[in-house]
mmCIF file of C-alpha atoms in Angstrom:
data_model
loop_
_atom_site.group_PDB
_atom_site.id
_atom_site.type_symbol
_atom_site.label_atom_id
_atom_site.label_comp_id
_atom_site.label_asym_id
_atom_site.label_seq_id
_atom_site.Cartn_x
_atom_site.Cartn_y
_atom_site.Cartn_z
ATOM 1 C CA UNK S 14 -48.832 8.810 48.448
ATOM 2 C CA UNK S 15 -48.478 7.870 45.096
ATOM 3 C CA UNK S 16 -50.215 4.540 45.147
ATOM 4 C CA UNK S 17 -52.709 5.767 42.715
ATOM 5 C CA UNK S 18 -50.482 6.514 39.762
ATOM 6 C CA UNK S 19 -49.814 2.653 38.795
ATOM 7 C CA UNK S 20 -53.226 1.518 37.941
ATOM 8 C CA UNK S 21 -51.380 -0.716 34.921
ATOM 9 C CA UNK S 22 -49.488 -2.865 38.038
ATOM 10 C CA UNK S 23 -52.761 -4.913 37.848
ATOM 11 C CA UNK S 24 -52.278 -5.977 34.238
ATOM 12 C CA UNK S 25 -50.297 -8.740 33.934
ATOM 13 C CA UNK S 26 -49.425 -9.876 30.045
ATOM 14 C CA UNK S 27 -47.631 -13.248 30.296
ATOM 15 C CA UNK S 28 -45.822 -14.401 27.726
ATOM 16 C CA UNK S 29 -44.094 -17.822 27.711
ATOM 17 C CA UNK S 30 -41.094 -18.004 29.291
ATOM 18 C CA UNK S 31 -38.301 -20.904 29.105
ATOM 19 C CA UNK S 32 -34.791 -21.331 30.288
ATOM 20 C CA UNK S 33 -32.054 -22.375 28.636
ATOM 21 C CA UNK S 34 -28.219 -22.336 28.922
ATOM 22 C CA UNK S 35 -28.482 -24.344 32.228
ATOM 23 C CA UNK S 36 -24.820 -24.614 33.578
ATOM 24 C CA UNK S 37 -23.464 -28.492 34.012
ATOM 25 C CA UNK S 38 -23.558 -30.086 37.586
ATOM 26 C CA UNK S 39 -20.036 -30.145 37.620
ATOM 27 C CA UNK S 40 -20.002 -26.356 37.494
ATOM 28 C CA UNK S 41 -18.981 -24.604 41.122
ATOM 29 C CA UNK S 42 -21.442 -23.605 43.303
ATOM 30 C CA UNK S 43 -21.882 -20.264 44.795
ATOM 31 C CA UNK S 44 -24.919 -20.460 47.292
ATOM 32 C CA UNK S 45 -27.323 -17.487 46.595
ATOM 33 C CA UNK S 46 -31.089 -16.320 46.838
ATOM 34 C CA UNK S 47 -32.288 -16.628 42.807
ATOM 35 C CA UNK S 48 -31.641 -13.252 41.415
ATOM 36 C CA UNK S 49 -32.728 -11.296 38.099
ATOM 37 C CA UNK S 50 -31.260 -8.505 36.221
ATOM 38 C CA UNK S 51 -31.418 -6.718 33.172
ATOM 39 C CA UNK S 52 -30.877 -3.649 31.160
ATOM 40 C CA UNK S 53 -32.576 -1.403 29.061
ATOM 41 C CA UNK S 54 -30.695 1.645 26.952
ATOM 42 C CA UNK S 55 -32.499 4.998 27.599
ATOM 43 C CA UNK S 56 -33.864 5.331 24.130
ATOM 44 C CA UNK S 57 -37.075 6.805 24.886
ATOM 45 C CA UNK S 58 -40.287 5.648 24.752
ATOM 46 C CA UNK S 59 -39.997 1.874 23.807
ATOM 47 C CA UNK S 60 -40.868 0.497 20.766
ATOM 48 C CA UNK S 61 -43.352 -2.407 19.673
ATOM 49 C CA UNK S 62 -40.002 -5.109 20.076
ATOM 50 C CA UNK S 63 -38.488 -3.785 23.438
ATOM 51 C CA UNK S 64 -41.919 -4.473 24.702
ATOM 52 C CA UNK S 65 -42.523 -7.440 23.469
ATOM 53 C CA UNK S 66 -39.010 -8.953 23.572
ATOM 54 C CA UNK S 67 -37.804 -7.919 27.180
ATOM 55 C CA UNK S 68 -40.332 -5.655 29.001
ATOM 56 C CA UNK S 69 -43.339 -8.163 29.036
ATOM 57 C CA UNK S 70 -41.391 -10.413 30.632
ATOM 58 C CA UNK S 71 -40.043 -8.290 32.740
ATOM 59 C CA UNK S 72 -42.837 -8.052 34.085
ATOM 60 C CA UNK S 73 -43.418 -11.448 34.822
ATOM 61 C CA UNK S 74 -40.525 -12.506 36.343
ATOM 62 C CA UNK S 75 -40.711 -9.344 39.147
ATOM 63 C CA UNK S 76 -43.443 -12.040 39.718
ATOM 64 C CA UNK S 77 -41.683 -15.041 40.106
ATOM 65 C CA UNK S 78 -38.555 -13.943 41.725
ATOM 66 C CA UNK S 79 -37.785 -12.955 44.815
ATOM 67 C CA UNK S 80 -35.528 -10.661 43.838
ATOM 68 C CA UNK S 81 -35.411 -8.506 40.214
ATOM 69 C CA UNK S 82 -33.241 -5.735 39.197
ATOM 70 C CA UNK S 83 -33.965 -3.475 35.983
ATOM 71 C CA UNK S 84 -31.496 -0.995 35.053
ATOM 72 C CA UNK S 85 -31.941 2.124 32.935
ATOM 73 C CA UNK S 86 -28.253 1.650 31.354
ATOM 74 C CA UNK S 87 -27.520 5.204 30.161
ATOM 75 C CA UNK S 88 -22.831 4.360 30.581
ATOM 76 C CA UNK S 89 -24.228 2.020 27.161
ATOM 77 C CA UNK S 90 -25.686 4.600 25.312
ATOM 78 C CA UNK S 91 -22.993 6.769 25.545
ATOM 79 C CA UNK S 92 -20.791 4.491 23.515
ATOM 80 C CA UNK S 93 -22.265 6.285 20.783
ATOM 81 C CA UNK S 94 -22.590 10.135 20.790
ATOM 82 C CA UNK S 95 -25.661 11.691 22.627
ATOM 83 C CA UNK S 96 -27.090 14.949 23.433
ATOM 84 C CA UNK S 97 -26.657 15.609 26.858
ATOM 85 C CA UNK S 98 -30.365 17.456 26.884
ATOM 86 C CA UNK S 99 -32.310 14.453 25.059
ATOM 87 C CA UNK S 100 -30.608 11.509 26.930
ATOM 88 C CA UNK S 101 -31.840 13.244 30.497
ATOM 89 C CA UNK S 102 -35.228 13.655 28.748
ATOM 90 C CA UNK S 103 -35.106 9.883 27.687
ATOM 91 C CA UNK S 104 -34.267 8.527 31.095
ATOM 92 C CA UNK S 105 -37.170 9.891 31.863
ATOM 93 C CA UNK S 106 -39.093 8.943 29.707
ATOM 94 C CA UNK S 107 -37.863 5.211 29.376
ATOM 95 C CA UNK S 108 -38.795 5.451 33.807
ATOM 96 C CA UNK S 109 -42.464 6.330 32.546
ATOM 97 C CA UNK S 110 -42.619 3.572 30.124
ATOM 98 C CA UNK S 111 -41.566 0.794 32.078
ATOM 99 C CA UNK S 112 -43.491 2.081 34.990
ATOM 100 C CA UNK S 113 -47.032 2.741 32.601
ATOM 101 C CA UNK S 114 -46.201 -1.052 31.719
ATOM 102 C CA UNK S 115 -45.999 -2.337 35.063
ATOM 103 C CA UNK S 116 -42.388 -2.619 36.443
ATOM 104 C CA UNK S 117 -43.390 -2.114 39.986
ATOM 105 C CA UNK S 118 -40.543 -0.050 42.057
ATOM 106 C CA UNK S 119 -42.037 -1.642 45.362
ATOM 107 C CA UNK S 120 -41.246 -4.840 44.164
ATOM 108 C CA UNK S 121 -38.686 -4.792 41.975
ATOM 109 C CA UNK S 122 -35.383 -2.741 41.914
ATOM 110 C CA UNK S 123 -35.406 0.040 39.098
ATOM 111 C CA UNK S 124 -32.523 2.357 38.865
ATOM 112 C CA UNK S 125 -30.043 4.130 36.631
ATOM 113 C CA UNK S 126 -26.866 3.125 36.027
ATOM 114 C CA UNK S 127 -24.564 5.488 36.378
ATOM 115 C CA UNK S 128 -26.040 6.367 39.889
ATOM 116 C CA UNK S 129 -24.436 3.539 41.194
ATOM 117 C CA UNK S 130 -20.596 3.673 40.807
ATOM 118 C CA UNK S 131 -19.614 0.613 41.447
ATOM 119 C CA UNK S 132 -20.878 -1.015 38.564
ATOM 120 C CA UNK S 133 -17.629 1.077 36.509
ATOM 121 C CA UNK S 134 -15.326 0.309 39.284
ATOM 122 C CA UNK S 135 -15.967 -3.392 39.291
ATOM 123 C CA UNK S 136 -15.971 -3.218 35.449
ATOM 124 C CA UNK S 137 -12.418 -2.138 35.603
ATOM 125 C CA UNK S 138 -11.751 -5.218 37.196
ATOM 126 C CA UNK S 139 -13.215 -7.351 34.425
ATOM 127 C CA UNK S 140 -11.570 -5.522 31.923
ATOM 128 C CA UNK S 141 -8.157 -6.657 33.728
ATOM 129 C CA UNK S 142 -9.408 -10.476 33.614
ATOM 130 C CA UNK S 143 -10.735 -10.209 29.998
ATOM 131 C CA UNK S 144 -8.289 -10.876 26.537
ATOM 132 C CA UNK S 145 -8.427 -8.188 23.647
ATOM 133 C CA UNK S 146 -9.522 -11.609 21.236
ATOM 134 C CA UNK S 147 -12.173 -12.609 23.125
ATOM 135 C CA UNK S 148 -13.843 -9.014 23.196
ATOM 136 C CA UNK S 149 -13.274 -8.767 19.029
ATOM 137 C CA UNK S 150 -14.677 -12.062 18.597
ATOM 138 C CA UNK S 151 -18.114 -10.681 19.631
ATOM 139 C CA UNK S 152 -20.480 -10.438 16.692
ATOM 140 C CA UNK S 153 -21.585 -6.874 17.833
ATOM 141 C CA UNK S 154 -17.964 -5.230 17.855
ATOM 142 C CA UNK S 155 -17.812 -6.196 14.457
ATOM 143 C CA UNK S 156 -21.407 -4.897 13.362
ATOM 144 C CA UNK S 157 -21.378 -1.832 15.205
ATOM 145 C CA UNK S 158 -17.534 -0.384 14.777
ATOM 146 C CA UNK S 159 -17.892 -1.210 10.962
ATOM 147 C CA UNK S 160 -20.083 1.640 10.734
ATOM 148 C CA UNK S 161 -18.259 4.376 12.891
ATOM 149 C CA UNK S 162 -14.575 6.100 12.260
ATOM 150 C CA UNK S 163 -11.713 4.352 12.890
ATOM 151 C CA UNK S 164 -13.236 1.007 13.941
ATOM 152 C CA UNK S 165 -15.317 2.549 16.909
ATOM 153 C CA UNK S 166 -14.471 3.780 20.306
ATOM 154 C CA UNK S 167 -12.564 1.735 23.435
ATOM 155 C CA UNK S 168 -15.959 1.971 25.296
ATOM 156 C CA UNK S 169 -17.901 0.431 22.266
ATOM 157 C CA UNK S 170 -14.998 -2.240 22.525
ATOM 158 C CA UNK S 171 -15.181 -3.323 25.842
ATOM 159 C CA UNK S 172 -19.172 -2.166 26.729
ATOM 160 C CA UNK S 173 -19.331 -6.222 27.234
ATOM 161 C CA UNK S 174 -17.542 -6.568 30.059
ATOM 162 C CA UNK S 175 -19.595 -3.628 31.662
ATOM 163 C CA UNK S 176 -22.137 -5.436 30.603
ATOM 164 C CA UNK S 177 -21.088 -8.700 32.370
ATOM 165 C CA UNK S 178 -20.143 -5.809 35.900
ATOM 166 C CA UNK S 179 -23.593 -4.897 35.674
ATOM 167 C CA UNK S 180 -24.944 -8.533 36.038
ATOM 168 C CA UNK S 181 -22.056 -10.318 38.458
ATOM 169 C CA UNK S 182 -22.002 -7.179 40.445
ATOM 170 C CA UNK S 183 -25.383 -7.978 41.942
ATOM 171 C CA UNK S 184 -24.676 -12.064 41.978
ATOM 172 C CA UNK S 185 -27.258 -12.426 39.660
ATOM 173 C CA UNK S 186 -28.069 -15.921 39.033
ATOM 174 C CA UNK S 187 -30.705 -15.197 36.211
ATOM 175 C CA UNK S 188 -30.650 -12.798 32.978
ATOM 176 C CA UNK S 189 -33.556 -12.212 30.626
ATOM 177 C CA UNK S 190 -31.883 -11.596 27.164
ATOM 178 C CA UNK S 191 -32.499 -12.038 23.346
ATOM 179 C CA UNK S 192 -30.568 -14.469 21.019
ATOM 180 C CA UNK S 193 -28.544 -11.602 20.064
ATOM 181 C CA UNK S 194 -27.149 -10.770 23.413
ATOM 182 C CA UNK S 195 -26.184 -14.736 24.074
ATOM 183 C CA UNK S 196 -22.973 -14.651 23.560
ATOM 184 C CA UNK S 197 -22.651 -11.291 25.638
ATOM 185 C CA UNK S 198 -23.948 -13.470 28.450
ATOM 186 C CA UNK S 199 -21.562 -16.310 27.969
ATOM 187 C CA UNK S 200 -18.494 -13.504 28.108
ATOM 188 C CA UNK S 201 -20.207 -12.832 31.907
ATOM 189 C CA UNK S 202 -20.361 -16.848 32.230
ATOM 190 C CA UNK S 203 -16.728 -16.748 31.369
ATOM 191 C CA UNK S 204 -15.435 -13.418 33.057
ATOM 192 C CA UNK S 205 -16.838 -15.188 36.044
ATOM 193 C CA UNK S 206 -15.114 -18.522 36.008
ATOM 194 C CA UNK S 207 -12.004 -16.503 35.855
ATOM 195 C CA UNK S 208 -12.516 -14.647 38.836
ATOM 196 C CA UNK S 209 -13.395 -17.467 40.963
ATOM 197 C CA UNK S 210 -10.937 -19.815 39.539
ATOM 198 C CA UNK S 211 -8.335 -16.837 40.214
ATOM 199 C CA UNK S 212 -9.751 -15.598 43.758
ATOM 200 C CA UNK S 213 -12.002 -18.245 45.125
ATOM 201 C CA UNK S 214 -15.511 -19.247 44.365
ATOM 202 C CA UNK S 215 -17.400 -15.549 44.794
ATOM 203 C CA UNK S 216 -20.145 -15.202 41.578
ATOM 204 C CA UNK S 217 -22.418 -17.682 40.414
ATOM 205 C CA UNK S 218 -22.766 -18.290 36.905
ATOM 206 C CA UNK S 219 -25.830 -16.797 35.527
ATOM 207 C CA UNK S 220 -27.954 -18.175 33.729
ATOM 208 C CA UNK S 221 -30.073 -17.175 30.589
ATOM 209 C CA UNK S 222 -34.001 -16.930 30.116
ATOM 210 C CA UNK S 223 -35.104 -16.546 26.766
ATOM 211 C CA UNK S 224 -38.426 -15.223 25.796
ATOM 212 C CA UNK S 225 -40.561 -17.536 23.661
ATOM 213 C CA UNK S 226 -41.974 -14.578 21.932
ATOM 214 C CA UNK S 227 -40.782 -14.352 18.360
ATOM 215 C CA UNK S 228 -38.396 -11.771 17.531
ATOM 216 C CA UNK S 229 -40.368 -8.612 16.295
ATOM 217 C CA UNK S 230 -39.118 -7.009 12.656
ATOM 218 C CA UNK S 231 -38.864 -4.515 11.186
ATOM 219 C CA UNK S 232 -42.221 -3.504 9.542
ATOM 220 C CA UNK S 233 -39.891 -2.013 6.434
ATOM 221 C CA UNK S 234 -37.410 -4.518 6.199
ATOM 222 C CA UNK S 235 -39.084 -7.825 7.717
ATOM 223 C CA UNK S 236 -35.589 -9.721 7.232
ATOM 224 C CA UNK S 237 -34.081 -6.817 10.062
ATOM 225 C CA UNK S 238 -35.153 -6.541 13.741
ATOM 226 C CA UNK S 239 -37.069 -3.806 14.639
ATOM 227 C CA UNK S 240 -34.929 -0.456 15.750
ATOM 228 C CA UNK S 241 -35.491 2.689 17.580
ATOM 229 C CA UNK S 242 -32.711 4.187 14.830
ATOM 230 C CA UNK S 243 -34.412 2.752 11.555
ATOM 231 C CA UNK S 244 -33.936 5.821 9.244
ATOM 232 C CA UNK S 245 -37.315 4.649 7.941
ATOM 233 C CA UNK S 246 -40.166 6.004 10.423
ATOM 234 C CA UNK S 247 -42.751 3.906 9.164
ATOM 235 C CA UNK S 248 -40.786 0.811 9.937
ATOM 236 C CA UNK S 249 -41.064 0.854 13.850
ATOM 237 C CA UNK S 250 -44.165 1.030 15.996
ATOM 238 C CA UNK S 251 -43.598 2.960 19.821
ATOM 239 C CA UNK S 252 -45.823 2.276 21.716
ATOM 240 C CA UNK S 253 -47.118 5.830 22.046
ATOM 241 C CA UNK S 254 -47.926 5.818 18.842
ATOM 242 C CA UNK S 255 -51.466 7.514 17.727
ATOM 243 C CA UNK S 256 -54.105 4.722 16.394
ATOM 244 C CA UNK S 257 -53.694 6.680 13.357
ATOM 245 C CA UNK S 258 -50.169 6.186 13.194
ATOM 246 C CA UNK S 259 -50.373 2.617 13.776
ATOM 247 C CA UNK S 260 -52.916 1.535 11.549
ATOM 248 C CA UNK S 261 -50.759 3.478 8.795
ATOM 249 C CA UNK S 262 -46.969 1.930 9.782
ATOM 250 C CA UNK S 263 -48.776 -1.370 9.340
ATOM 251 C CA UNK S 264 -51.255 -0.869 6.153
ATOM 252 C CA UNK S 265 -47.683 0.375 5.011
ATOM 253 C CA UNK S 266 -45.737 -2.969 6.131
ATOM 254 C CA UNK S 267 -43.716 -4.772 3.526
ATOM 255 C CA UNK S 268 -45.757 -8.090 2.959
ATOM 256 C CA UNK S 269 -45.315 -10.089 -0.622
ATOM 257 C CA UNK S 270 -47.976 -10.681 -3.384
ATOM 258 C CA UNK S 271 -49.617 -13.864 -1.989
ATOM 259 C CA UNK S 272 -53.164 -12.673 -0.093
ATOM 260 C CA UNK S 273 -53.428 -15.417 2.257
ATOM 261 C CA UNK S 274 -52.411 -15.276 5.885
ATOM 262 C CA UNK S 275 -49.832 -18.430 6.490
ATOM 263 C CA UNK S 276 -46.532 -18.611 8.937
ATOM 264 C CA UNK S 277 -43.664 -18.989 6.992
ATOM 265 C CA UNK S 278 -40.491 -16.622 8.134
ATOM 266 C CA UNK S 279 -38.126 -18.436 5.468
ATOM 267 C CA UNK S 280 -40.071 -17.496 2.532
ATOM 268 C CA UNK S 281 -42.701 -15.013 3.540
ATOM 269 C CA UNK S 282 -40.770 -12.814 5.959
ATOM 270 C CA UNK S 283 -43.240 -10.137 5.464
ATOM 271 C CA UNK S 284 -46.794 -11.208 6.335
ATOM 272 C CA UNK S 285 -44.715 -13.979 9.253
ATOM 273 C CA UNK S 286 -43.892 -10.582 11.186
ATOM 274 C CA UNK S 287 -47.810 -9.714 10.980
ATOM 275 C CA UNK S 288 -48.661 -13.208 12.500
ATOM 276 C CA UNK S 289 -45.975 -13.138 14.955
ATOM 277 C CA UNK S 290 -47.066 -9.511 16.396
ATOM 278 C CA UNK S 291 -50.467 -10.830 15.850
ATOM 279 C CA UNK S 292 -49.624 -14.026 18.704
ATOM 280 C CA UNK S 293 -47.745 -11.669 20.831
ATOM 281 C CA UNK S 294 -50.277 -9.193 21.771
ATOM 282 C CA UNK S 295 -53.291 -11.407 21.631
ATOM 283 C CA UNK S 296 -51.894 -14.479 23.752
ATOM 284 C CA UNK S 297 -52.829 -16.839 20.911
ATOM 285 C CA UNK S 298 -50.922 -19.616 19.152
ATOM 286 C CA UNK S 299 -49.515 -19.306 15.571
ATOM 287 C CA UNK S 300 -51.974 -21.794 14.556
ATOM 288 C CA UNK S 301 -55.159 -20.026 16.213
ATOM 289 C CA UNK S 302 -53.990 -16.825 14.587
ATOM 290 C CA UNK S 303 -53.476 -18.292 10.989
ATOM 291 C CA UNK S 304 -56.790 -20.376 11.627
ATOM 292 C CA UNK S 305 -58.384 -17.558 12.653
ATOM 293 C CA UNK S 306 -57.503 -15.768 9.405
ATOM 294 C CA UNK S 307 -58.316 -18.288 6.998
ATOM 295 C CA UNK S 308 -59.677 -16.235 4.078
ATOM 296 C CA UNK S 309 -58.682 -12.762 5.089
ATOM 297 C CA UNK S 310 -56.337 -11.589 1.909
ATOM 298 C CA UNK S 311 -53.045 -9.900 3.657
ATOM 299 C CA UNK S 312 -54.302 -6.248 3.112
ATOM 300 C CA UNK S 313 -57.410 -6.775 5.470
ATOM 301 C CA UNK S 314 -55.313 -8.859 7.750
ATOM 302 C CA UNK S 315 -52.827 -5.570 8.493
ATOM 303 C CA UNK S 316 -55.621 -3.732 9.893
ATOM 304 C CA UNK S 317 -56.699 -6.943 12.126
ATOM 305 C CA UNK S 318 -52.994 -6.988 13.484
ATOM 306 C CA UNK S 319 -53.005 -2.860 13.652
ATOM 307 C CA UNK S 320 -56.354 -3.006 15.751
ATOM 308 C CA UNK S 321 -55.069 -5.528 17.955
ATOM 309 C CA UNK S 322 -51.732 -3.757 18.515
ATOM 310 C CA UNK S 323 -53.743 -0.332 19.607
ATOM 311 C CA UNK S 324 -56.074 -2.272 22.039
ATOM 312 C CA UNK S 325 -53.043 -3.389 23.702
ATOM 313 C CA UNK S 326 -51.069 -0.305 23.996
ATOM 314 C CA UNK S 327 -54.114 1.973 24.455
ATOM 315 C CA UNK S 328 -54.072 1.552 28.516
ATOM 316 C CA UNK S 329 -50.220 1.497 28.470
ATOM 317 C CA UNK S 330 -50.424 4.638 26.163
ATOM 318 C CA UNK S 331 -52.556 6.493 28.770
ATOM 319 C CA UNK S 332 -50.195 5.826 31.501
ATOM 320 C CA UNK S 333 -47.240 6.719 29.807
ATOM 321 C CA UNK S 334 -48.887 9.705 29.113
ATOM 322 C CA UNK S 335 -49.535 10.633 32.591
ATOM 323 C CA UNK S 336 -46.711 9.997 33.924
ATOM 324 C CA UNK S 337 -44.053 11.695 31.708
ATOM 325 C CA UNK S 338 -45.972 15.300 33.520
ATOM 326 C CA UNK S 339 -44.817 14.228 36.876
ATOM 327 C CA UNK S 340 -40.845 14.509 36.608
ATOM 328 C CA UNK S 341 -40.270 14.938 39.804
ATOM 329 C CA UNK S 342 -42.026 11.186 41.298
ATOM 330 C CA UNK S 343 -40.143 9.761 38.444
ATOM 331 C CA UNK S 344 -36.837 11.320 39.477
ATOM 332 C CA UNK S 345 -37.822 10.312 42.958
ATOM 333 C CA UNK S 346 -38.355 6.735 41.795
ATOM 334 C CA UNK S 347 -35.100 6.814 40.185
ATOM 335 C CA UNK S 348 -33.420 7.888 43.605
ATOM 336 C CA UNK S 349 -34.973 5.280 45.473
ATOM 337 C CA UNK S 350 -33.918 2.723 42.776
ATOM 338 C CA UNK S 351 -30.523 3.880 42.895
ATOM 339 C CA UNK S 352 -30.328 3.672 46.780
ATOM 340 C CA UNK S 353 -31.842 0.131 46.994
ATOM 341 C CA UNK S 354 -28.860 -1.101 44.182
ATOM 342 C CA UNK S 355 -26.105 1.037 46.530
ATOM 343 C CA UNK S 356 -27.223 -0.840 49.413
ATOM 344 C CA UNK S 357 -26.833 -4.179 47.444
ATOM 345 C CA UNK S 358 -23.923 -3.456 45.697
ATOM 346 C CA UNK S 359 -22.075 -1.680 48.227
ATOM 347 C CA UNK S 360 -21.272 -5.338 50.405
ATOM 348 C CA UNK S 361 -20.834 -7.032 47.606
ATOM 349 C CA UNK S 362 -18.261 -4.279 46.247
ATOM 350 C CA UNK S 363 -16.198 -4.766 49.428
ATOM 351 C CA UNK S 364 -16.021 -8.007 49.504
ATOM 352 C CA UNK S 365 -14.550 -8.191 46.058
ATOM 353 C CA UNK S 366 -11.961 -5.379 46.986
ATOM 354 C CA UNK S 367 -10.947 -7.522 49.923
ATOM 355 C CA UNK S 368 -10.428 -10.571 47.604
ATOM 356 C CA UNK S 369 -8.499 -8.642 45.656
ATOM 357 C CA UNK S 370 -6.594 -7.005 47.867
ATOM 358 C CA UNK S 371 -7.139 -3.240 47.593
ATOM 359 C CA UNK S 372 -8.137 -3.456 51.325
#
């Protein structure tokens, strides 16, 4: 019935994808169909980054997989306090955005989080196999509780090994992540090695695919990664951004006082950002782009990269659009989601409680 609403499913942006963090031969096997998952924090409409650093390829690998979970992780974004009114509204609107940009629910498995208990349960679990040093040894523990009272809160602590419940719980043997969240992926690596070294050989290790797309900046403060909560509004482009707004965020960008257009991210942060939106949107090399712009001074080159980012969004823009008026086939989407996970996680759930022995 609704086969009409996801025109954008035919659009398929590519980027470059490559694998790394392969797992040494010696490592145990655990014989299992090639399995993706990954995780996105309701925040809303997505921004220029989340699209470009995780959703675009998203899209590809529901592609190449034979199996691919995407979860709308709203027990993560309550490690850090939310309105109960806007976070429903965001799930929503996060379901429209991936949808517009062509996450297809009939081939892939979308669902929110917290619909499907067993992803807390097992993380109980992992908490009981994981050491207190290993969790403050994370890089993020120590960026994010520096900023909150009293060091943070126990679920900003151990959010990680929910983290690694949400990918083992599946037996996912493949997760789509950004340098940042490495060493979050190791910890699953790890929290899984004990388990099967302490109850038999159960998860497979995962493994990492990291996007070749350059990590997107912000427009502000090219030296920082582009953020939903930048206190500065012109530094981050959503994509449902108005043309207008677009071509201003970037006309506004922080660049340096050299005119030409060259890729340098050591020593010209600034206009580097431009080119590497530039590549990602367009499909085109960093050397086509920069050849490409050879004599443009940076000020005309903003609008070139502006222009290019609305053509790409415009369609996605549209759907997003569309889609956010028709809660109730998004919350239906969401149900379906959630039913499909239950029925995968459910087996594997009971097999790990027989392991265990809690039955």
């Amino acid at each position: 019935m609704h086969g009409q609403l996801f025109p954008s499913w035919h659009m398929r942006w590519r980027p470059k994808i490559r694998r790394v963090l392969e797992m040494p031969t010696t490592e145990l096997k655990v014989k299992v169909a090639d399995r993706v998952f990954s995780g996105i924090q309701p925040t809303g409409v997505p921004h220029l980054g989340n699209y470009l650093g995780a959703i675009e390829s998203w899209v590809r690998l529901q592609d190449e997989y034979s199996s691919s979970l995407y979860s709308i992780v709203d027990l993560h974004s309550i490690t850090i306090p939310q309105d109960a009114g806007t976070l429903r509204q965001n799930i929503l609107d996060m379901t429209a955005s991936l949808l517009a940009c062509g996450i297809n629910p009939e081939q892939s498995v979308l669902f929110q989080q917290s619909k499907v208990s067993e992803h807390t349960e097992l993380a109980w679990i992992l908490c009981c196999l994981t050491s207190m040093p290993r969790l403050r040894h994370l890089p993020q523990w120590k960026v994010k509780s520096s900023g909150q009272k009293d060091e943070g809160s126990l679920g900003l602590f151990t959010y990680p090994v929910l983290q690694s419940a949400d990918i083992l719980l599946y037996k996912s043997t493949h997760v789509p992540v950004g340098e940042d969240q490495i060493q979050h992926l190791e910890l699953a690596q790890d929290i899984a090695r004990i388990f099967n070294n302490q109850y038999g050989c159960f998860f497979p290790i995962p493994k990492a695919i990291l996007s070749e797309t350059k990590k997107i900046k912000s427009l502000r403060n090219p030296v920082a990664k582009m953020s939903k909560s930048d206190p500065q509004t012109l530094a981050t482009v959503n994509i449902t951004d108005t043309p207008e707004e677009i071509l201003l965020k970037f006309r506004k960008a922080v660049t340096d006082f050299t005119s030409e257009v060259t890729y340098d991210p050591e020593t010209r942060p600034g206009v580097s950002n431009l080119v590497a939106v530039h590549t990602a949107v367009t499909g085109m090399t960093v050397e086509e782009v920069v050849h490409q712009s050879k004599g443009l001074e940076t000020a005309r080159y903003k609008y070139v990269v502006a222009e290019a980012v609305i053509e790409k969004f415009a369609p996605i823009k549209n759907e997003i659009e569309r889609l956010r008026a028709e809660k109730g086939f998004l919350e239906q989407v969401l149900n379906r989601g959630a039913e499909k996970a239950r029925e995968l996680a459910g087996p594997m759930y009971h097999d790990i409680r027989k392991l265990i022995g809690f039955s």
